[in-house]
Amino acid sequence: MSQDLPTTSYALLGLLTFGDDLSGYELKQRADRTLRFYWVSPAMSQVYTELARLTELGLVHARDDTTAPTRSTRRYQITAAGRRDLQRWLASTAVEFPALKHPVALRLLMGHVVDPETSRSMLDGYLTMLAERRAELQTVRDSLVLDPESAVDRFRFPRMVADWGLDYYASERAMVEELIRRVDTDPP
Amino acid sequence: MSQDLPTTSYALLGLLTFGDDLSGYELKQRADRTLRFYWVSPAMSQVYTELARLTELGLVHARDDTTAPTRSTRRYQITAAGRRDLQRWLASTAVEFPALKHPVALRLLMGHVVDPETSRSMLDGYLTMLAERRAELQTVRDSLVLDPESAVDRFRFPRMVADWGLDYYASERAMVEELIRRVDTDPP
DNA sequence: GGCGACTTATTCCTAGTAGGAACAGTACTC
DNA sequence: GAGTACTGTTCCTACTAGGAATAAGTCGCC
């Protein structure tokens, strides 16, 4: 029916399938919490732009939450049409290969224009960042416990993806440690 | 001295440190060949935009290659100032964490809105893409033989980064195979 | 020798994305 | 009751992505 939207639109639409009506602000928080490990988290402004578009297309429904005292917050929920569109997109066979911007690999590639210590300390710094990231994702993973309230366990797939991410951080760590050994060994 | 440029500018500048004067077109080819495994390859138009800026800043030098019969091709080489700026950038401690857009992880995250076969066949398709990518990178790796012509082995770091990429594809494959097993097992 | 297909080379246009600033009300806390 | 932090939304600008348009050169081949 409709043309494909940018992938980020579907990412936000997908976050709304986990229940609760969210404001743009809350949706951004949910993206920062769970999505960012696999998808560059959209900027605040972009979240609102996407929500406006999805509302226009009837894929989400906006209602003004007037329960709040003076202030009105707009809350969004996915519509039946939105869910259908998401399913159609998920079933489409054309899945792109992951896009990566890896500043550490990029800088290491140019190692011949600096002294080895520069590359070495960059890799050390990356190991530290990796450990932090892994700890953050572990916290998210721990919060995704089996949900006995709902008939289908909504968190089954998020758990699988989080475990995948944790495995990735573990193997990335091992690979970087190996790289550090190779940098330390002077050119043979 | 100068403010930091976008990372892609340094990526292109870095590609010019491996010798040879390149046209915009050739630079794009070099990026597509080696860089794309670690950094989203800039579009043609962006390569020319960056080269114009780098020329403006005196970091690359452009000269019109008039050896070609009627047609004139502009060839670019990195200047001493460009090399200094690249070294300064490489030595800066503020290295960002890799940015990832992983459509497969994103789609798997929403597995609860489609039937398991959809997720399963998506993962199968990803395994195929991974194998192709790995083969492409292996070809690049094989071409990076030790260069006895130059005093410093220019390809030492590209080899390290390529090996890192190959290791990554191998572990990603193992992780995806594990995910397929988990998707096939019905919810416990 | 000229037709077609492919490669090299560059520029232009448009939509999408990033990032931050601006604005404003709410809640806490000292 | 003043300051600070958090919630919530909008606006602005520069940058990036992606493709189309243009054009000249090369190669085979009939």
Short mmCIF file of C-alpha atoms (C1' of nucleotides) in Angstrom, two decimals:
data_model
loop_
_atom_site.label_atom_id
_atom_site.label_comp_id
_atom_site.label_asym_id
_atom_site.label_seq_id
_atom_site.Cartn_x
_atom_site.Cartn_y
_atom_site.Cartn_z
CA MET A 1 0.00 0.00 0.00
CA SER A 2 2.21 2.81 1.24
CA GLN A 3 5.78 3.43 0.15
CA ASP A 4 8.57 2.44 2.57
CA LEU A 5 9.40 5.00 5.19
CA PRO A 6 12.91 5.57 6.55
CA THR A 7 13.96 2.73 8.84
CA THR A 8 13.96 5.03 11.87
CA SER A 9 10.19 5.53 11.43
CA TYR A 10 9.64 1.80 11.79
CA ALA A 11 12.03 1.67 14.73
CA LEU A 12 9.90 4.22 16.61
CA LEU A 13 6.69 2.51 15.50
CA GLY A 14 8.12 -0.74 16.83
CA LEU A 15 8.89 0.78 20.21
CA LEU A 16 5.19 1.67 20.50
CA THR A 17 4.19 -2.01 20.16
CA PHE A 18 5.45 -2.78 23.66
CA GLY A 19 2.41 -1.17 25.23
CA ASP A 20 1.80 2.15 27.01
CA ASP A 21 1.02 5.45 25.32
CA LEU A 22 4.16 7.54 25.23
CA SER A 23 4.91 11.21 24.79
CA GLY A 24 7.64 12.18 22.36
CA TYR A 25 9.94 12.76 25.29
CA GLU A 26 9.26 9.32 26.76
CA LEU A 27 9.68 7.69 23.36
CA LYS A 28 13.09 9.30 23.06
CA GLN A 29 13.94 7.92 26.50
CA ARG A 30 12.85 4.42 25.49
CA ALA A 31 14.99 4.69 22.36
CA ASP A 32 17.98 5.84 24.41
CA ARG A 33 17.44 3.01 26.81
CA THR A 34 17.00 -0.01 24.57
CA LEU A 35 17.35 0.88 20.91
CA ARG A 36 20.66 2.72 20.88
CA PHE A 37 22.72 -0.48 21.16
CA TYR A 38 21.57 -1.55 17.67
CA TRP A 39 20.42 1.65 16.05
CA VAL A 40 21.73 5.21 16.19
CA SER A 41 19.28 6.91 18.55
CA PRO A 42 17.30 9.61 16.74
CA ALA A 43 17.66 13.19 18.01
CA MET A 44 14.80 14.71 20.03
CA SER A 45 13.79 16.88 17.11
CA GLN A 46 13.73 13.88 14.82
CA VAL A 47 11.46 11.91 17.16
CA TYR A 48 8.89 14.72 16.99
CA THR A 49 9.26 15.04 13.22
CA GLU A 50 8.67 11.29 12.82
CA LEU A 51 5.66 11.31 15.15
CA ALA A 52 4.11 14.13 13.13
CA ARG A 53 4.58 12.15 9.94
CA LEU A 54 3.27 8.90 11.42
CA THR A 55 0.21 10.77 12.73
CA GLU A 56 -0.34 12.29 9.29
CA LEU A 57 -0.25 8.78 7.80
CA GLY A 58 -2.61 7.40 10.45
CA LEU A 59 -0.04 4.93 11.74
CA VAL A 60 -0.10 6.40 15.23
CA HIS A 61 -2.88 8.15 17.08
CA ALA A 62 -2.19 11.29 19.11
CA ARG A 63 -4.34 12.39 21.99
CA ASP A 64 -3.86 15.26 24.36
CA ASP A 65 -3.47 14.02 27.89
CA THR A 66 -5.43 16.59 29.88
CA THR A 67 -5.20 14.68 33.16
CA ALA A 68 -2.06 16.69 33.82
CA PRO A 69 -2.99 19.91 35.68
CA THR A 70 -2.37 22.94 33.45
CA ARG A 71 0.09 21.50 31.01
CA SER A 72 -1.02 19.28 28.15
CA THR A 73 1.14 16.39 27.01
CA ARG A 74 0.50 14.68 23.68
CA ARG A 75 0.61 10.91 24.01
CA TYR A 76 0.95 8.56 21.06
CA GLN A 77 -0.23 5.00 20.48
CA ILE A 78 0.15 2.74 17.46
CA THR A 79 -3.03 2.23 15.40
CA ALA A 80 -4.26 -0.97 13.73
CA ALA A 81 -3.05 0.47 10.41
CA GLY A 82 0.32 1.17 11.99
CA ARG A 83 0.63 -2.39 13.21
CA ARG A 84 -0.30 -3.72 9.76
CA ASP A 85 2.26 -1.47 8.10
CA LEU A 86 4.94 -2.58 10.54
CA GLN A 87 4.15 -6.25 9.86
CA ARG A 88 4.29 -5.64 6.13
CA TRP A 89 7.68 -3.95 6.50
CA LEU A 90 9.03 -6.71 8.75
CA ALA A 91 7.97 -9.36 6.20
CA SER A 92 9.69 -7.61 3.30
CA THR A 93 12.65 -9.61 2.14
CA ALA A 94 14.91 -6.67 1.28
CA VAL A 95 16.93 -6.33 4.47
CA GLU A 96 19.97 -4.07 4.24
CA PHE A 97 23.36 -5.01 5.58
CA PRO A 98 24.28 -3.26 8.88
CA ALA A 99 25.85 0.17 8.46
CA LEU A 100 28.82 0.87 10.70
CA LYS A 101 30.86 3.93 11.58
CA HIS A 102 33.77 2.60 13.59
CA PRO A 103 36.13 5.46 14.51
CA VAL A 104 38.55 3.08 16.24
CA ALA A 105 39.00 0.88 13.17
CA LEU A 106 39.26 3.98 11.01
CA ARG A 107 42.00 5.50 13.16
CA LEU A 108 43.87 2.23 13.46
CA LEU A 109 43.85 1.96 9.66
CA MET A 110 46.04 5.08 9.53
CA GLY A 111 48.41 3.85 12.22
CA HIS A 112 51.41 4.33 9.93
CA VAL A 113 51.23 8.15 10.17
CA VAL A 114 51.54 8.22 14.01
CA ASP A 115 53.74 6.50 16.58
CA PRO A 116 52.62 3.11 17.97
CA GLU A 117 51.85 4.56 21.43
CA THR A 118 49.08 6.67 19.92
CA SER A 119 47.35 3.64 18.44
CA ARG A 120 47.96 1.62 21.57
CA SER A 121 46.41 4.16 23.94
CA MET A 122 43.46 4.63 21.61
CA LEU A 123 42.77 0.89 21.77
CA ASP A 124 43.12 0.99 25.57
CA GLY A 125 40.56 3.77 25.72
CA TYR A 126 38.24 1.78 23.51
CA LEU A 127 38.45 -1.21 25.88
CA THR A 128 37.28 1.04 28.72
CA MET A 129 34.36 2.36 26.68
CA LEU A 130 33.44 -1.20 25.71
CA ALA A 131 33.30 -2.29 29.34
CA GLU A 132 31.01 0.64 30.19
CA ARG A 133 28.72 -0.09 27.29
CA ARG A 134 28.55 -3.74 28.19
CA ALA A 135 27.57 -2.87 31.77
CA GLU A 136 24.80 -0.57 30.51
CA LEU A 137 23.41 -3.24 28.22
CA GLN A 138 23.62 -5.80 31.03
CA THR A 139 21.41 -3.53 33.15
CA VAL A 140 18.86 -3.35 30.33
CA ARG A 141 19.02 -7.13 29.87
CA ASP A 142 18.41 -7.72 33.57
CA SER A 143 15.27 -5.60 33.43
CA LEU A 144 13.78 -7.71 30.61
CA VAL A 145 12.40 -10.44 32.85
CA LEU A 146 9.69 -12.82 31.68
CA ASP A 147 6.39 -10.97 31.84
CA PRO A 148 3.71 -13.35 33.24
CA GLU A 149 1.05 -10.61 32.97
CA SER A 150 0.79 -10.81 29.18
CA ALA A 151 -0.23 -13.91 27.24
CA VAL A 152 2.70 -13.56 24.85
CA ASP A 153 6.01 -12.77 26.50
CA ARG A 154 6.63 -9.33 25.00
CA PHE A 155 10.23 -9.31 26.12
CA ARG A 156 11.32 -12.58 24.54
CA PHE A 157 12.79 -10.90 21.46
CA PRO A 158 14.30 -7.93 23.27
CA ARG A 159 16.08 -10.46 25.52
CA MET A 160 17.44 -12.34 22.52
CA VAL A 161 18.73 -9.14 20.95
CA ALA A 162 20.26 -7.94 24.23
CA ASP A 163 22.05 -11.29 24.65
CA TRP A 164 23.33 -10.95 21.10
CA GLY A 165 24.69 -7.50 21.96
CA LEU A 166 26.38 -8.79 25.10
CA ASP A 167 28.04 -11.60 23.13
CA TYR A 168 29.19 -9.04 20.61
CA TYR A 169 30.80 -6.83 23.26
CA ALA A 170 32.57 -9.88 24.69
CA SER A 171 34.03 -10.93 21.35
CA GLU A 172 34.92 -7.34 20.42
CA ARG A 173 36.87 -7.12 23.66
CA ALA A 174 38.83 -10.27 22.86
CA MET A 175 39.59 -9.01 19.35
CA VAL A 176 40.80 -5.64 20.62
CA GLU A 177 43.06 -7.32 23.18
CA GLU A 178 44.56 -9.30 20.32
CA LEU A 179 45.06 -6.08 18.34
CA ILE A 180 46.86 -4.49 21.28
CA ARG A 181 49.27 -7.45 21.33
CA ARG A 182 49.87 -6.98 17.61
CA VAL A 183 50.51 -3.24 17.97
CA ASP A 184 52.91 -3.84 20.85
CA THR A 185 54.92 -6.34 18.86
CA ASP A 186 57.19 -4.21 16.74
CA PRO A 187 56.91 -4.73 12.99
CA PRO A 188 58.44 -8.13 12.27
CA MET B 1 45.04 25.11 15.09
CA SER B 2 41.97 24.38 13.01
CA GLN B 3 38.64 23.16 14.34
CA ASP B 4 37.81 19.46 13.97
CA LEU B 5 36.32 18.50 10.64
CA PRO B 6 33.71 15.76 10.21
CA THR B 7 35.25 12.32 10.63
CA THR B 8 34.63 11.48 6.98
CA SER B 9 37.03 14.29 5.97
CA TYR B 10 39.82 12.64 7.94
CA ALA B 11 38.87 9.26 6.51
CA LEU B 12 39.41 10.57 2.97
CA LEU B 13 42.54 12.42 4.01
CA GLY B 14 43.82 9.16 5.49
CA LEU B 15 43.20 7.27 2.26
CA LEU B 16 45.48 9.77 0.52
CA THR B 17 48.40 8.85 2.83
CA PHE B 18 48.83 5.49 1.12
CA GLY B 19 50.53 7.13 -1.86
CA ASP B 20 49.42 7.96 -5.41
CA ASP B 21 47.53 11.05 -6.49
CA LEU B 22 43.89 10.19 -6.91
CA SER B 23 40.97 11.73 -8.70
CA GLY B 24 37.68 12.06 -6.83
CA TYR B 25 36.42 9.06 -8.71
CA GLU B 26 39.43 6.92 -7.79
CA LEU B 27 39.22 8.06 -4.18
CA LYS B 28 35.62 6.91 -4.08
CA GLN B 29 36.73 3.56 -5.46
CA ARG B 30 39.42 3.22 -2.82
CA ALA B 31 36.84 4.02 -0.15
CA ASP B 32 34.45 1.43 -1.57
CA ARG B 33 37.20 -1.11 -1.68
CA THR B 34 38.80 -0.85 1.75
CA LEU B 35 37.02 1.69 3.93
CA ARG B 36 33.43 0.56 3.65
CA PHE B 37 33.90 -2.39 6.01
CA TYR B 38 34.50 0.02 8.93
CA TRP B 39 33.00 3.27 7.78
CA VAL B 40 29.87 4.07 5.75
CA SER B 41 31.29 4.86 2.32
CA PRO B 42 30.62 8.50 1.44
CA ALA B 43 28.51 9.15 -1.67
CA MET B 44 30.22 10.32 -4.84
CA SER B 45 28.84 13.80 -4.36
CA GLN B 46 30.16 13.90 -0.82
CA VAL B 47 33.66 12.90 -1.89
CA TYR B 48 33.80 15.89 -4.24
CA THR B 49 32.34 18.21 -1.59
CA GLU B 50 35.00 17.05 0.90
CA LEU B 51 37.82 17.42 -1.62
CA ALA B 52 36.71 20.99 -2.35
CA ARG B 53 36.76 21.80 1.37
CA LEU B 54 40.11 20.11 1.99
CA THR B 55 41.58 22.03 -0.95
CA GLU B 56 40.14 25.28 0.45
CA LEU B 57 41.86 24.51 3.77
CA GLY B 58 45.15 23.63 2.08
CA LEU B 59 45.09 20.06 3.41
CA VAL B 60 45.14 18.58 -0.06
CA HIS B 61 46.62 19.93 -3.25
CA ALA B 62 44.71 19.71 -6.53
CA ARG B 63 46.38 19.73 -9.88
CA ASP B 64 44.87 19.31 -13.30
CA ASP B 65 46.25 16.25 -14.99
CA THR B 66 46.68 17.44 -18.57
CA THR B 67 48.53 14.34 -19.70
CA ALA B 68 45.16 12.91 -20.60
CA PRO B 69 44.36 13.79 -24.22
CA THR B 70 41.49 16.29 -24.34
CA ARG B 71 39.84 15.60 -21.03
CA SER B 72 41.31 17.06 -17.85
CA THR B 73 41.15 15.09 -14.61
CA ARG B 74 41.82 16.78 -11.31
CA ARG B 75 44.14 14.72 -9.12
CA TYR B 76 44.57 15.28 -5.40
CA GLN B 77 47.46 14.67 -3.03
CA ILE B 78 47.78 15.28 0.71
CA THR B 79 49.93 18.30 1.67
CA ALA B 80 52.37 18.59 4.60
CA ALA B 81 49.72 20.64 6.42
CA GLY B 82 47.19 17.91 5.72
CA ARG B 83 49.46 15.25 7.17
CA ARG B 84 50.06 17.38 10.28
CA ASP B 85 46.34 17.93 10.74
CA LEU B 86 45.66 14.22 10.37
CA GLN B 87 48.32 13.40 12.97
CA ARG B 88 46.87 15.96 15.35
CA TRP B 89 43.41 14.45 14.91
CA LEU B 90 44.69 10.90 15.38
CA ALA B 91 46.41 11.90 18.62
CA SER B 92 43.30 13.52 20.09
CA THR B 93 42.00 11.47 22.98
CA ALA B 94 38.29 12.05 22.34
CA VAL B 95 37.41 8.95 20.33
CA GLU B 96 33.69 8.31 19.86
CA PHE B 97 32.08 4.95 20.37
CA PRO B 98 31.19 3.14 17.11
CA ALA B 99 27.82 4.08 15.65
CA LEU B 100 25.75 1.19 14.35
CA LYS B 101 22.59 0.83 12.31
CA HIS B 102 21.76 -2.85 12.46
CA PRO B 103 18.48 -3.52 10.59
CA VAL B 104 18.59 -7.22 11.47
CA ALA B 105 18.79 -6.60 15.22
CA LEU B 106 16.13 -3.90 14.88
CA ARG B 107 13.72 -6.22 13.09
CA LEU B 108 14.39 -9.12 15.44
CA LEU B 109 13.57 -6.82 18.37
CA MET B 110 10.01 -6.59 17.06
CA GLY B 111 9.68 -10.33 16.52
CA HIS B 112 6.54 -10.48 18.66
CA VAL B 113 4.42 -8.72 16.01
CA VAL B 114 5.15 -11.28 13.25
CA ASP B 115 5.23 -15.07 13.05
CA PRO B 116 8.49 -16.89 13.89
CA GLU B 117 9.08 -17.94 10.25
CA THR B 118 9.48 -14.28 9.29
CA SER B 119 12.24 -13.73 11.83
CA ARG B 120 13.84 -17.03 10.97
CA SER B 121 14.06 -16.40 7.24
CA MET B 122 15.36 -12.90 7.86
CA LEU B 123 18.21 -14.35 9.93
CA ASP B 124 18.88 -16.93 7.20
CA GLY B 125 19.13 -14.14 4.65
CA TYR B 126 21.52 -12.26 6.91
CA LEU B 127 23.80 -15.32 7.15
CA THR B 128 24.04 -15.34 3.36
CA MET B 129 24.90 -11.63 3.25
CA LEU B 130 27.50 -12.14 5.97
CA ALA B 131 29.21 -14.89 3.97
CA GLU B 132 29.37 -12.64 0.89
CA ARG B 133 30.78 -9.75 2.87
CA ARG B 134 33.36 -11.95 4.48
CA ALA B 135 34.48 -13.21 1.08
CA GLU B 136 34.82 -9.63 -0.19
CA LEU B 137 36.90 -8.60 2.81
CA GLN B 138 39.04 -11.73 2.45
CA THR B 139 39.87 -10.64 -1.10
CA VAL B 140 40.92 -7.22 0.18
CA ARG B 141 42.98 -8.82 2.94
CA ASP B 142 44.78 -11.06 0.46
CA SER B 143 45.80 -8.05 -1.61
CA LEU B 144 47.47 -6.35 1.38
CA VAL B 145 50.74 -8.22 1.12
CA LEU B 146 53.91 -6.96 2.74
CA ASP B 147 55.29 -4.17 0.61
CA PRO B 148 59.10 -4.53 0.40
CA GLU B 149 59.33 -1.42 -1.82
CA SER B 150 58.68 1.02 1.00
CA ALA B 151 60.82 1.41 4.12
CA VAL B 152 57.77 1.29 6.40
CA ASP B 153 55.28 -1.40 5.56
CA ARG B 154 52.30 0.80 4.62
CA PHE B 155 49.91 -2.11 4.73
CA ARG B 156 50.68 -3.33 8.24
CA PHE B 157 47.73 -1.47 9.81
CA PRO B 158 45.26 -2.13 7.00
CA ARG B 159 46.09 -5.84 7.41
CA MET B 160 45.42 -5.66 11.15
CA VAL B 161 42.09 -3.93 10.61
CA ALA B 162 41.08 -6.38 7.88
CA ASP B 163 41.87 -9.33 10.15
CA TRP B 164 39.79 -7.72 12.86
CA GLY B 165 36.90 -7.44 10.41
CA LEU B 166 37.26 -11.08 9.37
CA ASP B 167 37.20 -12.17 13.01
CA TYR B 168 34.12 -10.05 13.53
CA TYR B 169 32.26 -11.66 10.63
CA ALA B 170 33.17 -15.10 11.98
CA SER B 171 31.83 -14.38 15.46
CA GLU B 172 28.75 -12.61 14.09
CA ARG B 173 28.01 -15.75 12.11
CA ALA B 174 28.24 -17.94 15.20
CA MET B 175 25.99 -15.58 17.14
CA VAL B 176 23.35 -15.52 14.41
CA GLU B 177 23.36 -19.32 14.21
CA GLU B 178 22.69 -19.38 17.94
CA LEU B 179 19.83 -16.88 17.47
CA ILE B 180 18.28 -19.10 14.80
CA ARG B 181 18.31 -22.00 17.26
CA ARG B 182 16.59 -19.80 19.83
CA VAL B 183 13.93 -18.61 17.37
CA ASP B 184 13.25 -22.21 16.30
CA THR B 185 12.73 -23.35 19.86
CA ASP B 186 9.18 -22.36 20.64
CA PRO B 187 8.70 -20.07 23.63
CA PRO B 188 9.48 -22.19 26.70
"C1'" DG C 1 33.94 3.42 -39.13
"C1'" DG C 2 30.24 3.81 -36.40
"C1'" DC C 3 26.91 1.77 -33.04
"C1'" DG C 4 26.25 0.39 -28.38
"C1'" DA C 5 27.71 -0.60 -23.81
"C1'" DC C 6 30.70 0.35 -20.18
"C1'" DT C 7 33.90 3.15 -17.42
"C1'" DT C 8 35.68 7.48 -15.88
"C1'" DA C 9 34.68 12.04 -14.10
"C1'" DT C 10 32.09 15.74 -12.13
"C1'" DT C 11 28.05 18.44 -10.73
"C1'" DC C 12 23.37 19.30 -9.17
"C1'" DC C 13 19.14 18.60 -6.65
"C1'" DT C 14 16.32 17.05 -2.93
"C1'" DA C 15 15.03 14.74 1.16
"C1'" DG C 16 16.68 13.14 5.41
"C1'" DT C 17 19.53 13.51 9.64
"C1'" DA C 18 22.26 15.63 13.43
"C1'" DG C 19 22.73 18.83 16.95
"C1'" DG C 20 21.78 22.37 19.49
"C1'" DA C 21 19.29 26.43 21.05
"C1'" DA C 22 15.10 28.33 22.59
"C1'" DC C 23 11.11 28.29 25.22
"C1'" DA C 24 8.11 27.01 29.01
"C1'" DG C 25 5.91 24.60 32.66
"C1'" DT C 26 6.71 21.22 36.84
"C1'" DA C 27 9.02 19.34 40.86
"C1'" DC C 28 12.37 19.23 44.39
"C1'" DT C 29 15.15 21.17 47.82
"C1'" DC C 30 17.69 24.31 50.59
"C1'" DG D 1 10.99 32.02 47.13
"C1'" DA D 2 15.22 31.15 44.53
"C1'" DG D 3 17.79 27.98 42.21
"C1'" DT D 4 18.32 23.73 39.89
"C1'" DA D 5 16.92 19.69 37.47
"C1'" DC D 6 13.55 17.35 34.74
"C1'" DT D 7 9.67 17.08 31.40
"C1'" DG D 8 7.97 18.50 27.02
"C1'" DT D 9 7.89 20.63 22.46
"C1'" DT D 10 9.43 23.49 18.61
"C1'" DC D 11 12.59 25.84 15.58
"C1'" DC D 12 16.73 26.60 12.95
"C1'" DT D 13 20.79 25.42 10.41
"C1'" DA D 14 24.29 22.72 8.56
"C1'" DC D 15 25.46 18.30 7.04
"C1'" DT D 16 24.81 13.79 4.83
"C1'" DA D 17 22.68 10.41 1.71
"C1'" DG D 18 21.22 9.04 -2.62
"C1'" DG D 19 20.26 9.50 -6.97
"C1'" DA D 20 19.91 11.72 -11.42
"C1'" DA D 21 22.04 14.38 -15.02
"C1'" DT D 22 25.77 15.33 -17.90
"C1'" DA D 23 29.66 14.25 -20.72
"C1'" DA D 24 33.75 12.57 -22.45
"C1'" DG D 25 36.71 8.44 -23.24
"C1'" DT D 26 37.33 3.35 -24.18
"C1'" DC D 27 36.46 -1.05 -25.94
"C1'" DG D 28 34.63 -4.52 -28.70
"C1'" DC D 29 32.52 -5.96 -32.78
"C1'" DC D 30 29.96 -6.47 -37.07
#
